[in-house]
Amino acid sequence: MEDGFTMIELVLCLGIISFALIAIIGVLPVGINVQKDNREETIIVQDGMYWMEAIRSGATGLDNLTNHVDYIRIDETSNRAGYRWEPVPASPGDNHLFLPGGAAIIGLLSMPVQADLVGPVQVKNWPQIDTGSGEYNYIRAKVRAITGSAVDQAEFARDLAFSYRMTSEVRPVRTVEDWSGYGERRPVVGNINKFRKLNFYEIKLTFEWPVFEFDGEETVGPNRRVFRSMVAGRLVNRELNRKDSATGQWLENPNSAFFFFEPLKFSTPKYVAQ
């Protein structure tokens, strides 16, 4: 009858197994972080395309966005107090305005950076080629992932769900004529330049993630990704409390702060405030 393993052999086996387990446990956090980073990157790519197409098409029926947008904040160069919009009805004493639906969200995110705000819901006469005011609108939103897992969509997971900050910049496409003054000396070129400014726009969406909140202070992580696209079509502002009985669309109002792209329609320079 053969003898079993000796104590020394058992200790050696346990030592080898322990060494392997330590190596596996040491690599495990790295693998988990890589998986988390890949998941977040995938969400940002999918959400980025979703937001870009919604803004480019002037979408007005995406009311589910109120379940994902925590707030939209607009700060001007000269007004750092800014305006804050939330999808929660404002009570007396609250410092935010109410986002009634998806149309309001898209309308605010489509606001040009050079539009002159006159209060939270009005701008000076639009369209404008150049307001000359020097104002610049900083438009950013805190968003819970739209294309994340089903668990993150639940209301009970709202505070723990993956969130990101999105900054929207809409501006007319600019060319060398804007700096050289060539169009001013050549009327035909100048009119073409005006038409281009009214009907060709660049959209830039900057995503930063993840968003943390500690003791009421919001902090954004180091990750960043930028999406850019062009739109050929006019940018029109509309009221969100009145519709045209004939077309069913929101009524146009050159003083409204809610902007929408119409890719199949174009503005002409004769309507521009000089």
mmCIF file of N, CA and C in Angstrom, residues 55-133:
data_model
loop_
_atom_site.group_PDB
_atom_site.id
_atom_site.type_symbol
_atom_site.label_atom_id
_atom_site.label_comp_id
_atom_site.label_asym_id
_atom_site.label_seq_id
_atom_site.Cartn_x
_atom_site.Cartn_y
_atom_site.Cartn_z
ATOM 1 N N ILE A 55 -31.123 66.563 -33.306
ATOM 2 C CA ILE A 55 -30.930 68.000 -33.506
ATOM 3 C C ILE A 55 -30.929 68.342 -34.991
ATOM 4 N N ARG A 56 -30.249 67.534 -35.793
ATOM 5 C CA ARG A 56 -30.174 67.794 -37.237
ATOM 6 C C ARG A 56 -31.551 67.788 -37.894
ATOM 7 N N SER A 57 -32.429 66.929 -37.437
ATOM 8 C CA SER A 57 -33.750 66.797 -38.061
ATOM 9 C C SER A 57 -34.802 67.694 -37.425
ATOM 10 N N GLY A 58 -34.442 68.419 -36.362
ATOM 11 C CA GLY A 58 -35.420 69.278 -35.700
ATOM 12 C C GLY A 58 -36.553 68.488 -35.070
ATOM 13 N N ALA A 59 -36.228 67.371 -34.431
ATOM 14 C CA ALA A 59 -37.249 66.479 -33.867
ATOM 15 C C ALA A 59 -38.063 67.184 -32.786
ATOM 16 N N THR A 60 -39.377 66.972 -32.812
ATOM 17 C CA THR A 60 -40.266 67.608 -31.833
ATOM 18 C C THR A 60 -41.099 66.605 -31.038
ATOM 19 N N GLY A 61 -40.974 65.324 -31.335
ATOM 20 C CA GLY A 61 -41.839 64.342 -30.675
ATOM 21 C C GLY A 61 -41.135 63.399 -29.731
ATOM 22 N N LEU A 62 -39.903 63.712 -29.347
ATOM 23 C CA LEU A 62 -39.130 62.802 -28.492
ATOM 24 C C LEU A 62 -39.364 63.126 -27.016
ATOM 25 N N ASP A 63 -40.589 62.934 -26.568
ATOM 26 C CA ASP A 63 -40.920 63.296 -25.187
ATOM 27 C C ASP A 63 -40.284 62.362 -24.161
ATOM 28 N N ASN A 64 -39.781 61.215 -24.611
ATOM 29 C CA ASN A 64 -39.093 60.325 -23.673
ATOM 30 C C ASN A 64 -37.786 60.928 -23.173
ATOM 31 N N LEU A 65 -37.303 61.979 -23.825
ATOM 32 C CA LEU A 65 -36.049 62.605 -23.398
ATOM 33 C C LEU A 65 -36.157 63.209 -22.004
ATOM 34 N N THR A 66 -37.370 63.540 -21.580
ATOM 35 C CA THR A 66 -37.521 64.103 -20.234
ATOM 36 C C THR A 66 -37.179 63.083 -19.153
ATOM 37 N N ASN A 67 -37.150 61.795 -19.512
ATOM 38 C CA ASN A 67 -36.762 60.759 -18.553
ATOM 39 C C ASN A 67 -35.250 60.640 -18.420
ATOM 40 N N HIS A 68 -34.518 61.291 -19.307
ATOM 41 C CA HIS A 68 -33.061 61.141 -19.322
ATOM 42 C C HIS A 68 -32.317 62.445 -19.053
ATOM 43 N N VAL A 69 -32.924 63.572 -19.360
ATOM 44 C CA VAL A 69 -32.261 64.866 -19.157
ATOM 45 C C VAL A 69 -32.575 65.370 -17.754
ATOM 46 N N ASP A 70 -31.545 65.499 -16.938
ATOM 47 C CA ASP A 70 -31.742 66.024 -15.584
ATOM 48 C C ASP A 70 -31.899 67.540 -15.605
ATOM 49 N N TYR A 71 -31.120 68.199 -16.454
ATOM 50 C CA TYR A 71 -31.263 69.650 -16.584
ATOM 51 C C TYR A 71 -30.547 70.123 -17.841
ATOM 52 N N ILE A 72 -30.929 71.301 -18.293
ATOM 53 C CA ILE A 72 -30.205 72.037 -19.332
ATOM 54 C C ILE A 72 -29.879 73.402 -18.746
ATOM 55 N N ARG A 73 -28.635 73.801 -18.878
ATOM 56 C CA ARG A 73 -28.212 75.094 -18.339
ATOM 57 C C ARG A 73 -27.629 75.941 -19.466
ATOM 58 N N ILE A 74 -28.058 77.196 -19.531
ATOM 59 C CA ILE A 74 -27.567 78.130 -20.543
ATOM 60 C C ILE A 74 -26.956 79.325 -19.830
ATOM 61 N N ASP A 75 -25.666 79.518 -20.042
ATOM 62 C CA ASP A 75 -24.952 80.670 -19.490
ATOM 63 C C ASP A 75 -24.486 81.547 -20.635
ATOM 64 N N GLU A 76 -24.630 82.853 -20.455
ATOM 65 C CA GLU A 76 -24.120 83.807 -21.433
ATOM 66 C C GLU A 76 -22.771 84.346 -20.975
ATOM 67 N N THR A 77 -22.057 84.939 -21.916
ATOM 68 C CA THR A 77 -20.766 85.526 -21.579
ATOM 69 C C THR A 77 -20.912 86.561 -20.471
ATOM 70 N N SER A 78 -21.975 87.366 -20.541
ATOM 71 C CA SER A 78 -22.167 88.440 -19.559
ATOM 72 C C SER A 78 -23.135 88.059 -18.446
ATOM 73 N N ASN A 79 -23.652 86.831 -18.475
ATOM 74 C CA ASN A 79 -24.619 86.419 -17.458
ATOM 75 C C ASN A 79 -24.252 85.028 -16.968
ATOM 76 N N ARG A 80 -23.329 84.983 -16.031
ATOM 77 C CA ARG A 80 -22.867 83.700 -15.524
ATOM 78 C C ARG A 80 -23.893 83.026 -14.625
ATOM 79 N N ALA A 81 -24.899 83.788 -14.164
ATOM 80 C CA ALA A 81 -25.955 83.169 -13.360
ATOM 81 C C ALA A 81 -26.737 82.183 -14.212
ATOM 82 N N GLY A 82 -26.975 82.567 -15.463
ATOM 83 C CA GLY A 82 -27.574 81.663 -16.431
ATOM 84 C C GLY A 82 -29.013 81.288 -16.134
ATOM 85 N N TYR A 83 -29.507 80.378 -16.967
ATOM 86 C CA TYR A 83 -30.866 79.864 -16.835
ATOM 87 C C TYR A 83 -30.796 78.344 -16.787
ATOM 88 N N ARG A 84 -31.533 77.776 -15.877
ATOM 89 C CA ARG A 84 -31.529 76.324 -15.684
ATOM 90 C C ARG A 84 -32.931 75.782 -15.941
ATOM 91 N N TRP A 85 -32.998 74.752 -16.778
ATOM 92 C CA TRP A 85 -34.262 74.121 -17.139
ATOM 93 C C TRP A 85 -34.249 72.678 -16.643
ATOM 94 N N GLU A 86 -35.365 72.247 -16.052
ATOM 95 C CA GLU A 86 -35.485 70.873 -15.579
ATOM 96 C C GLU A 86 -36.853 70.317 -15.974
ATOM 97 N N PRO A 87 -36.944 68.988 -16.172
ATOM 98 C CA PRO A 87 -38.236 68.385 -16.539
ATOM 99 C C PRO A 87 -39.154 68.188 -15.339
ATOM 100 N N VAL A 88 -39.042 69.068 -14.371
ATOM 101 C CA VAL A 88 -39.863 69.020 -13.158
ATOM 102 C C VAL A 88 -40.564 70.365 -13.019
ATOM 103 N N PRO A 89 -41.886 70.373 -12.861
ATOM 104 C CA PRO A 89 -42.593 71.658 -12.712
ATOM 105 C C PRO A 89 -41.984 72.501 -11.602
ATOM 106 N N ALA A 90 -41.794 73.773 -11.894
ATOM 107 C CA ALA A 90 -41.170 74.681 -10.932
ATOM 108 C C ALA A 90 -42.206 75.197 -9.941
ATOM 109 N N SER A 91 -41.851 75.148 -8.682
ATOM 110 C CA SER A 91 -42.694 75.691 -7.619
ATOM 111 C C SER A 91 -42.189 77.075 -7.238
ATOM 112 N N PRO A 92 -43.008 77.866 -6.549
ATOM 113 C CA PRO A 92 -42.542 79.189 -6.112
ATOM 114 C C PRO A 92 -41.257 79.078 -5.294
ATOM 115 N N GLY A 93 -40.276 79.864 -5.668
ATOM 116 C CA GLY A 93 -38.993 79.835 -4.973
ATOM 117 C C GLY A 93 -37.948 78.967 -5.643
ATOM 118 N N ASP A 94 -38.355 78.112 -6.594
ATOM 119 C CA ASP A 94 -37.380 77.287 -7.311
ATOM 120 C C ASP A 94 -36.569 78.155 -8.267
ATOM 121 N N ASN A 95 -35.336 77.744 -8.505
ATOM 122 C CA ASN A 95 -34.457 78.523 -9.381
ATOM 123 C C ASN A 95 -34.313 77.886 -10.759
ATOM 124 N N HIS A 96 -35.315 77.123 -11.177
ATOM 125 C CA HIS A 96 -35.255 76.530 -12.506
ATOM 126 C C HIS A 96 -36.568 76.754 -13.242
ATOM 127 N N LEU A 97 -36.510 76.570 -14.567
ATOM 128 C CA LEU A 97 -37.698 76.653 -15.400
ATOM 129 C C LEU A 97 -38.095 75.246 -15.824
ATOM 130 N N PHE A 98 -39.332 75.106 -16.263
ATOM 131 C CA PHE A 98 -39.885 73.785 -16.558
ATOM 132 C C PHE A 98 -39.625 73.396 -18.009
ATOM 133 N N LEU A 99 -39.115 72.172 -18.200
ATOM 134 C CA LEU A 99 -38.965 71.585 -19.532
ATOM 135 C C LEU A 99 -40.204 70.738 -19.805
ATOM 136 N N PRO A 100 -41.125 71.204 -20.629
ATOM 137 C CA PRO A 100 -42.397 70.490 -20.775
ATOM 138 C C PRO A 100 -42.331 69.225 -21.618
ATOM 139 N N GLY A 101 -41.307 69.062 -22.446
ATOM 140 C CA GLY A 101 -41.266 67.881 -23.304
ATOM 141 C C GLY A 101 -40.011 67.833 -24.143
ATOM 142 N N GLY A 102 -39.967 66.835 -25.027
ATOM 143 C CA GLY A 102 -38.790 66.652 -25.864
ATOM 144 C C GLY A 102 -38.543 67.798 -26.819
ATOM 145 N N ALA A 103 -39.614 68.446 -27.296
ATOM 146 C CA ALA A 103 -39.436 69.570 -28.218
ATOM 147 C C ALA A 103 -38.663 70.704 -27.556
ATOM 148 N N ALA A 104 -38.944 70.974 -26.293
ATOM 149 C CA ALA A 104 -38.226 72.034 -25.580
ATOM 150 C C ALA A 104 -36.751 71.680 -25.425
ATOM 151 N N ILE A 105 -36.459 70.410 -25.191
ATOM 152 C CA ILE A 105 -35.066 69.978 -25.032
ATOM 153 C C ILE A 105 -34.297 70.173 -26.330
ATOM 154 N N ILE A 106 -34.854 69.681 -27.439
ATOM 155 C CA ILE A 106 -34.185 69.835 -28.730
ATOM 156 C C ILE A 106 -34.104 71.312 -29.110
ATOM 157 N N GLY A 107 -35.164 72.074 -28.815
ATOM 158 C CA GLY A 107 -35.174 73.496 -29.154
ATOM 159 C C GLY A 107 -34.083 74.278 -28.456
ATOM 160 N N LEU A 108 -33.824 73.975 -27.185
ATOM 161 C CA LEU A 108 -32.771 74.682 -26.452
ATOM 162 C C LEU A 108 -31.382 74.238 -26.905
ATOM 163 N N LEU A 109 -31.215 72.945 -27.158
ATOM 164 C CA LEU A 109 -29.907 72.447 -27.587
ATOM 165 C C LEU A 109 -29.550 72.915 -28.994
ATOM 166 N N SER A 110 -30.548 73.345 -29.769
ATOM 167 C CA SER A 110 -30.302 73.822 -31.132
ATOM 168 C C SER A 110 -30.072 75.327 -31.190
ATOM 169 N N MET A 111 -30.088 75.990 -30.053
ATOM 170 C CA MET A 111 -29.887 77.441 -30.035
ATOM 171 C C MET A 111 -28.469 77.791 -30.490
ATOM 172 N N PRO A 112 -28.323 78.721 -31.440
ATOM 173 C CA PRO A 112 -26.973 79.126 -31.870
ATOM 174 C C PRO A 112 -26.205 79.782 -30.728
ATOM 175 N N VAL A 113 -24.916 79.606 -30.741
ATOM 176 C CA VAL A 113 -24.106 80.159 -29.660
ATOM 177 C C VAL A 113 -24.117 81.682 -29.665
ATOM 178 N N GLN A 114 -24.397 82.312 -30.832
ATOM 179 C CA GLN A 114 -24.358 83.770 -30.900
ATOM 180 C C GLN A 114 -25.739 84.409 -30.801
ATOM 181 N N ALA A 115 -26.791 83.615 -30.552
ATOM 182 C CA ALA A 115 -28.133 84.185 -30.409
ATOM 183 C C ALA A 115 -28.189 85.074 -29.166
ATOM 184 N N ASP A 116 -28.814 86.238 -29.299
ATOM 185 C CA ASP A 116 -28.905 87.182 -28.183
ATOM 186 C C ASP A 116 -30.120 86.855 -27.324
ATOM 187 N N LEU A 117 -29.874 86.312 -26.153
ATOM 188 C CA LEU A 117 -30.966 85.996 -25.232
ATOM 189 C C LEU A 117 -31.478 87.260 -24.556
ATOM 190 N N VAL A 118 -32.801 87.369 -24.478
ATOM 191 C CA VAL A 118 -33.442 88.450 -23.726
ATOM 192 C C VAL A 118 -34.335 87.761 -22.701
ATOM 193 N N GLY A 119 -33.767 87.380 -21.587
ATOM 194 C CA GLY A 119 -34.499 86.556 -20.642
ATOM 195 C C GLY A 119 -34.397 85.094 -21.046
ATOM 196 N N PRO A 120 -35.014 84.211 -20.290
ATOM 197 C CA PRO A 120 -34.838 82.776 -20.528
ATOM 198 C C PRO A 120 -35.549 82.234 -21.758
ATOM 199 N N VAL A 121 -36.618 82.897 -22.222
ATOM 200 C CA VAL A 121 -37.417 82.317 -23.307
ATOM 201 C C VAL A 121 -37.514 83.219 -24.528
ATOM 202 N N GLN A 122 -36.682 84.246 -24.608
ATOM 203 C CA GLN A 122 -36.745 85.152 -25.744
ATOM 204 C C GLN A 122 -35.348 85.482 -26.252
ATOM 205 N N VAL A 123 -35.267 85.688 -27.563
ATOM 206 C CA VAL A 123 -34.042 86.177 -28.185
ATOM 207 C C VAL A 123 -34.396 87.392 -29.027
ATOM 208 N N LYS A 124 -33.375 88.166 -29.369
ATOM 209 C CA LYS A 124 -33.605 89.274 -30.290
ATOM 210 C C LYS A 124 -33.880 88.721 -31.681
ATOM 211 N N ASN A 125 -34.425 89.560 -32.525
ATOM 212 C CA ASN A 125 -34.916 89.141 -33.837
ATOM 213 C C ASN A 125 -33.971 88.176 -34.544
ATOM 214 N N TRP A 126 -34.502 87.048 -34.933
ATOM 215 C CA TRP A 126 -33.756 86.016 -35.657
ATOM 216 C C TRP A 126 -34.458 85.782 -36.988
ATOM 217 N N PRO A 127 -33.786 85.515 -38.099
ATOM 218 C CA PRO A 127 -32.359 85.190 -38.179
ATOM 219 C C PRO A 127 -31.467 86.421 -38.232
ATOM 220 N N GLN A 128 -30.268 86.247 -37.765
ATOM 221 C CA GLN A 128 -29.276 87.313 -37.776
ATOM 222 C C GLN A 128 -27.991 86.772 -38.390
ATOM 223 N N ILE A 129 -27.351 87.592 -39.165
ATOM 224 C CA ILE A 129 -26.060 87.184 -39.713
ATOM 225 C C ILE A 129 -24.968 87.396 -38.673
ATOM 226 N N ASP A 130 -24.988 88.547 -38.048
ATOM 227 C CA ASP A 130 -23.998 88.830 -37.015
ATOM 228 C C ASP A 130 -24.616 89.843 -36.064
ATOM 229 N N THR A 131 -24.849 89.431 -34.837
ATOM 230 C CA THR A 131 -25.480 90.335 -33.877
ATOM 231 C C THR A 131 -24.535 91.444 -33.443
ATOM 232 N N GLY A 132 -23.234 91.185 -33.498
ATOM 233 C CA GLY A 132 -22.270 92.193 -33.083
ATOM 234 C C GLY A 132 -22.245 92.433 -31.591
ATOM 235 N N SER A 133 -22.948 91.611 -30.821
ATOM 236 C CA SER A 133 -23.035 91.837 -29.378
ATOM 237 C C SER A 133 -21.844 91.258 -28.626
#
